Coordinates of N, CA, C and O in Angstrom, one line a residue:
X157 N 150.8 144.0 61.0 CA 150.0 145.0 60.5 C 148.6 144.9 61.1 O 148.1 143.8 61.3
X158 N 147.9 146.1 61.3 CA 146.6 146.1 61.9 C 145.6 145.4 61.0 O 145.7 145.4 59.8
X159 N 144.6 144.8 61.6 CA 143.5 144.2 60.9 C 142.7 145.3 60.2 O 142.1 146.1 60.8
X160 N 142.7 145.2 58.9 CA 142.0 146.3 58.1 C 140.5 146.0 57.8 O 139.8 146.9 57.3
X161 N 140.0 144.9 58.2 CA 138.7 144.5 57.9 C 137.6 145.4 58.5 O 136.6 145.6 57.9
X162 N 138.0 146.0 59.6 CA 137.0 146.9 60.3 C 136.6 148.1 59.5 O 135.6 148.7 59.7
X163 N 137.5 148.5 58.6 CA 137.3 149.7 57.8 C 136.4 149.4 56.6 O 135.9 150.3 55.9
X164 N 136.1 148.1 56.4 CA 135.3 147.7 55.2 C 134.1 146.9 55.6 O 133.5 146.2 54.8
X165 N 133.6 147.1 56.8 CA 132.4 146.4 57.3 C 131.1 147.0 56.6 O 130.2 146.2 56.4
X166 N 131.1 148.3 56.3 CA 129.9 148.9 55.7 C 130.0 148.8 54.2 O 128.9 148.9 53.5
X167 N 131.1 148.7 53.6 CA 131.3 148.7 52.1 C 132.6 148.2 51.7 O 133.6 148.2 52.5
X168 N 132.7 147.7 50.5 CA 134.0 147.2 50.0 C 135.0 148.3 49.7 O 136.2 148.1 49.6
X169 N 134.4 149.5 49.5 CA 135.2 150.7 49.2 C 135.1 151.7 50.3 O 134.0 151.9 50.9
X170 N 136.1 152.4 50.6 CA 136.1 153.5 51.6 C 136.7 154.8 51.0 O 137.7 154.7 50.3
X171 N 136.0 155.9 51.2 CA 136.5 157.2 50.7 C 137.9 157.5 51.4 O 138.0 157.3 52.6
X172 N 138.8 158.0 50.7 CA 140.1 158.4 51.2 C 140.3 159.9 50.8 O 140.5 160.2 49.6
X173 N 140.3 160.8 51.7 CA 140.6 162.2 51.5 C 142.1 162.3 51.6 O 142.7 161.9 52.6
X174 N 142.7 162.9 50.6 CA 144.2 163.1 50.5 C 144.5 164.6 50.8 O 144.0 165.5 50.2
X175 N 145.3 164.8 51.8 CA 145.7 166.1 52.3 C 147.2 166.3 52.3 O 147.9 165.4 52.6
X176 N 147.6 167.5 51.9 CA 149.0 167.8 51.8 C 149.6 168.1 53.2 O 149.0 168.9 53.9
X177 N 150.7 167.4 53.5 CA 151.3 167.6 54.9 C 151.7 169.0 55.2 O 151.4 169.5 56.2
X178 N 152.4 169.6 54.2 CA 153.0 170.9 54.5 C 152.0 172.1 54.6 O 152.2 173.1 55.3
X179 N 150.9 172.0 53.9 CA 149.9 173.1 53.8 C 148.6 172.8 54.4 O 147.8 173.7 54.7
X180 N 148.2 171.5 54.6 CA 146.9 171.2 55.0 C 145.8 171.2 53.9 O 144.7 170.9 54.1
X181 N 146.3 171.5 52.7 CA 145.3 171.6 51.6 C 144.8 170.2 51.2 O 145.5 169.3 51.2
X182 N 143.5 170.2 51.0 CA 142.9 168.9 50.5 C 143.1 168.8 49.0 O 142.8 169.7 48.2
X183 N 143.8 167.7 48.6 CA 144.2 167.5 47.2 C 143.2 166.8 46.4 O 143.0 167.1 45.2
X184 N 142.6 165.8 46.9 CA 141.8 164.9 46.2 C 141.0 164.0 47.1 O 141.3 163.8 48.2
X185 N 140.0 163.3 46.4 CA 139.2 162.2 47.1 C 139.3 161.0 46.1 O 139.1 161.2 44.9
X186 N 139.6 159.9 46.7 CA 139.6 158.7 45.9 C 139.1 157.6 46.8 O 138.7 157.8 48.0
X187 N 139.0 156.4 46.3 CA 138.5 155.2 47.1 C 139.5 154.2 47.2 O 140.4 153.9 46.3
X188 N 139.5 153.5 48.4 CA 140.4 152.4 48.7 C 139.6 151.2 49.0 O 138.5 151.3 49.5
X189 N 140.1 150.0 48.6 CA 139.6 148.8 49.0 C 140.6 148.2 50.0 O 141.7 148.8 50.2
X190 N 140.4 147.0 50.6 CA 141.3 146.5 51.6 C 142.7 146.3 51.0 O 143.7 146.5 51.6
X191 N 142.7 145.8 49.7 CA 144.0 145.5 49.1 C 144.8 146.8 48.8 O 146.0 146.9 49.1
X192 N 144.1 147.9 48.4 CA 144.9 149.1 48.1 C 145.3 149.8 49.4 O 146.4 150.4 49.4
X193 N 144.5 149.7 50.5 CA 145.0 150.2 51.7 C 146.2 149.4 52.3 O 147.1 150.1 52.7
X194 N 146.2 148.1 52.1 CA 147.3 147.3 52.5 C 148.6 147.7 51.7 O 149.7 147.8 52.3
X195 N 148.4 147.9 50.4 CA 149.6 148.2 49.6 C 150.1 149.6 49.9 O 151.3 149.8 49.9
X196 N 149.2 150.5 50.2 CA 149.6 151.9 50.7 C 150.5 151.8 51.9 O 151.5 152.4 52.0
X197 N 150.0 151.0 52.9 CA 150.8 150.8 54.1 C 152.1 150.1 53.9 O 153.1 150.4 54.6
X198 N 152.1 149.1 53.0 CA 153.3 148.4 52.7 C 154.4 149.2 52.0 O 155.6 149.1 52.2
X199 N 153.9 150.0 51.0 CA 154.9 150.8 50.2 C 155.2 152.2 50.6 O 156.2 152.7 50.2
X200 N 154.2 152.8 51.4 CA 154.4 154.2 51.8 C 154.0 155.2 50.7 O 154.2 156.4 50.9
X201 N 153.4 154.7 49.7 CA 152.8 155.5 48.6 C 151.4 155.2 48.4 O 151.0 154.0 48.6
X202 N 150.6 156.1 47.9 CA 149.1 155.9 47.8 C 148.8 154.9 46.6 O 149.3 155.0 45.5
X203 N 147.9 154.0 47.0 CA 147.2 153.1 46.1 C 145.8 153.2 46.3 O 145.3 153.3 47.4
X204 N 145.0 153.3 45.2 CA 143.6 153.4 45.2 C 142.9 152.4 44.4 O 143.6 151.7 43.7
X205 N 141.6 152.3 44.5 CA 140.8 151.4 43.7 C 140.0 152.3 42.7 O 139.2 153.2 43.1
X206 N 140.2 152.1 41.4 CA 139.5 152.8 40.4 C 138.1 152.2 40.2 O 138.0 151.0 39.8
X207 N 137.1 153.0 40.5 CA 135.7 152.4 40.3 C 135.4 152.3 38.8 O 134.6 151.4 38.4
X208 N 135.9 153.2 38.0 CA 135.6 153.1 36.5 C 136.3 151.9 35.8 O 135.8 151.3 35.0
X209 N 137.6 151.7 36.2 CA 138.4 150.7 35.6 C 138.3 149.4 36.3 O 138.8 148.3 35.9
X210 N 137.8 149.4 37.6 CA 137.7 148.2 38.4 C 139.0 147.6 38.6 O 139.2 146.3 38.5
X211 N 140.0 148.4 39.0 CA 141.4 147.9 39.3 C 142.1 148.8 40.2 O 141.7 150.0 40.4
X212 N 143.2 148.3 40.8 CA 144.0 149.1 41.6 C 144.9 150.1 40.8 O 145.2 149.7 39.7
X213 N 145.2 151.2 41.3 CA 146.1 152.1 40.6 C 147.0 152.8 41.7 O 146.5 153.2 42.8
X214 N 148.2 152.9 41.3 CA 149.2 153.6 42.1 C 149.3 155.1 41.7 O 149.7 155.3 40.6
X215 N 148.8 156.0 42.5 CA 148.8 157.4 42.1 C 150.2 157.9 41.8 O 151.1 157.8 42.5
X216 N 150.3 158.4 40.5 CA 151.6 159.0 40.1 C 152.5 158.0 39.4 O 153.6 158.4 39.0
X217 N 152.1 156.7 39.3 CA 153.0 155.7 38.7 C 153.4 156.1 37.3 O 154.5 155.8 36.8
X218 N 152.4 156.6 36.5 CA 152.7 156.9 35.1 C 153.1 158.4 35.0 O 153.9 158.7 34.1
X219 N 152.5 159.3 35.8 CA 152.8 160.7 35.6 C 154.0 161.2 36.4 O 154.6 162.2 36.1
X220 N 154.5 160.4 37.4 CA 155.6 160.8 38.3 C 155.1 161.7 39.4 O 155.9 162.1 40.2
X221 N 153.8 162.0 39.5 CA 153.2 162.8 40.5 C 152.8 162.0 41.7 O 151.7 161.9 42.1
X222 N 153.8 161.4 42.4 CA 153.6 160.5 43.5 C 153.2 161.2 44.8 O 153.4 162.4 45.0
X223 N 152.6 160.4 45.6 CA 152.1 160.8 46.9 C 152.8 160.0 48.0 O 152.4 158.8 48.2
X224 N 153.8 160.5 48.7 CA 154.5 159.9 49.8 C 153.6 160.0 51.0 O 153.3 161.1 51.4
X225 N 153.2 158.9 51.6 CA 152.3 158.9 52.7 C 153.1 159.1 54.0 O 154.1 158.4 54.3
X226 N 152.6 160.0 54.9 CA 153.2 160.2 56.2 C 152.3 159.7 57.3 O 152.8 159.4 58.4
X227 N 151.0 159.7 57.1 CA 150.1 159.3 58.1 C 148.8 158.9 57.5 O 148.3 159.5 56.5
X228 N 148.2 157.9 58.1 CA 146.8 157.4 57.7 C 146.0 157.6 59.0 O 146.3 157.1 60.0
X229 N 144.8 158.2 58.8 CA 143.9 158.4 59.9 C 142.5 157.9 59.5 O 142.1 158.0 58.4
X230 N 141.8 157.3 60.5 CA 140.4 156.9 60.2 C 139.5 157.8 61.0 O 139.9 158.3 62.1
X231 N 138.3 158.1 60.5 CA 137.3 158.9 61.2 C 136.7 158.1 62.3 O 137.0 156.9 62.5
X232 N 135.9 158.7 63.1 CA 135.3 158.1 64.3 C 134.4 156.9 64.0 O 134.3 156.0 64.9
X233 N 133.9 156.8 62.8 CA 133.1 155.7 62.4 C 133.8 154.6 61.6 O 133.2 153.6 61.2
X234 N 135.1 154.8 61.4 CA 135.9 153.9 60.6 C 135.4 153.7 59.2 O 135.6 152.6 58.6
X235 N 134.8 154.7 58.6 CA 134.3 154.6 57.3 C 134.8 155.7 56.3 O 134.3 155.8 55.2
X236 N 135.8 156.4 56.8 CA 136.5 157.4 55.9 C 137.9 157.5 56.4 O 138.2 157.5 57.6
X237 N 138.8 157.6 55.4 CA 140.2 157.7 55.7 C 140.7 159.1 55.4 O 140.3 159.7 54.4
X238 N 141.7 159.6 56.1 CA 142.5 160.8 55.8 C 143.9 160.4 55.6 O 144.5 159.7 56.4
X239 N 144.4 160.7 54.4 CA 145.7 160.3 54.0 C 146.6 161.5 53.9 O 146.3 162.4 53.0
X240 N 147.6 161.6 54.7 CA 148.4 162.8 54.8 C 149.7 162.5 54.0 O 150.4 161.6 54.3
X241 N 149.9 163.3 53.0 CA 151.0 163.0 52.0 C 151.9 164.2 51.7 O 151.5 165.4 52.0
X242 N 153.0 163.9 51.1 CA 153.8 164.9 50.4 C 153.6 164.7 48.9 O 153.9 163.6 48.4
X243 N 153.1 165.7 48.3 CA 152.7 165.6 46.9 C 153.8 166.0 46.0 O 154.4 167.1 46.2
X244 N 154.2 165.2 45.0 CA 155.2 165.6 44.0 C 154.4 166.0 42.7 O 153.6 165.2 42.2
X245 N 154.5 167.3 42.3 CA 153.8 167.7 41.2 C 152.3 167.9 41.5 O 151.9 167.8 42.6
X246 N 151.5 168.1 40.5 CA 150.0 168.3 40.7 C 149.4 167.0 41.1 O 149.7 165.9 40.6
X247 N 148.4 167.1 42.0 CA 147.6 165.9 42.3 C 146.5 165.6 41.3 O 146.1 164.4 41.1
X248 N 146.0 166.6 40.7 CA 144.8 166.5 39.8 C 145.3 166.1 38.4 O 146.3 166.7 37.9
X249 N 144.5 165.3 37.7 CA 144.9 164.9 36.3 C 144.7 166.1 35.4 O 145.2 166.0 34.2
X250 N 144.1 167.2 35.8 CA 143.9 168.3 34.9 C 145.2 169.2 34.9 O 145.3 170.1 34.2
X251 N 146.1 168.9 35.8 CA 147.3 169.7 36.0 C 147.3 170.7 37.1 O 148.3 171.3 37.5
X252 N 146.1 170.8 37.8 CA 146.0 171.7 38.9 C 146.6 170.9 40.1 O 146.5 169.7 40.2
X253 N 147.1 171.7 41.1 CA 147.7 171.2 42.3 C 146.7 170.3 43.1 O 147.0 169.2 43.5
X254 N 145.5 170.8 43.2 CA 144.4 170.2 43.9 C 143.2 169.9 43.0 O 143.0 170.7 42.0
X255 N 142.5 168.9 43.2 CA 141.3 168.6 42.4 C 140.2 169.6 42.8 O 139.2 169.7 42.0
X256 N 140.3 170.2 43.9 CA 139.2 171.1 44.4 C 139.6 172.6 44.0 O 139.7 173.4 44.9
X257 N 139.6 172.9 42.7 CA 139.9 174.2 42.3 C 138.7 175.0 41.8 O 138.8 176.2 41.4
X258 N 137.5 174.4 41.7 CA 136.3 175.0 41.2 C 135.5 175.5 42.4 O 135.0 174.7 43.1
X259 N 135.3 176.8 42.5 CA 134.4 177.3 43.6 C 133.0 177.4 43.0 O 132.7 178.0 41.9
X260 N 132.0 176.8 43.7 CA 130.6 176.8 43.2 C 129.8 177.7 44.1 O 128.7 178.0 43.7
X261 N 130.2 178.1 45.3 CA 129.5 179.0 46.1 C 130.5 179.6 47.1 O 131.4 178.9 47.6
X262 N 130.3 180.8 47.5 CA 131.2 181.5 48.4 C 130.3 182.5 49.2 O 129.5 183.2 48.6
X263 N 130.5 182.6 50.5 CA 129.8 183.6 51.3 C 130.3 185.0 50.9 O 131.5 185.2 50.8
X264 N 129.3 185.9 50.7 CA 129.7 187.3 50.4 C 130.2 188.1 51.6 O 129.8 188.0 52.6

């Protein structure tokens, strides 16, 4: 497995943008630490680090709304990840498919 330390040189947590494979829709943003990134790569399903609970969480483990990972990409600075997934059910805890359902500005 690739050495993951280079993604955590700037911070212990790295933002992970989750995108749906079939549509390209951005579903959510969460954070990963080195352990959750390794578990994601080992299992093929998303694992994140909860900043509020200070623990790892497997997305969909309790709701059944799992995210099967197809690809992991790093940005040019190695400080943001793009996680391309197949989403089962809604990604958002509100029941919406994407967490980005609120428009706050739109060009007329």
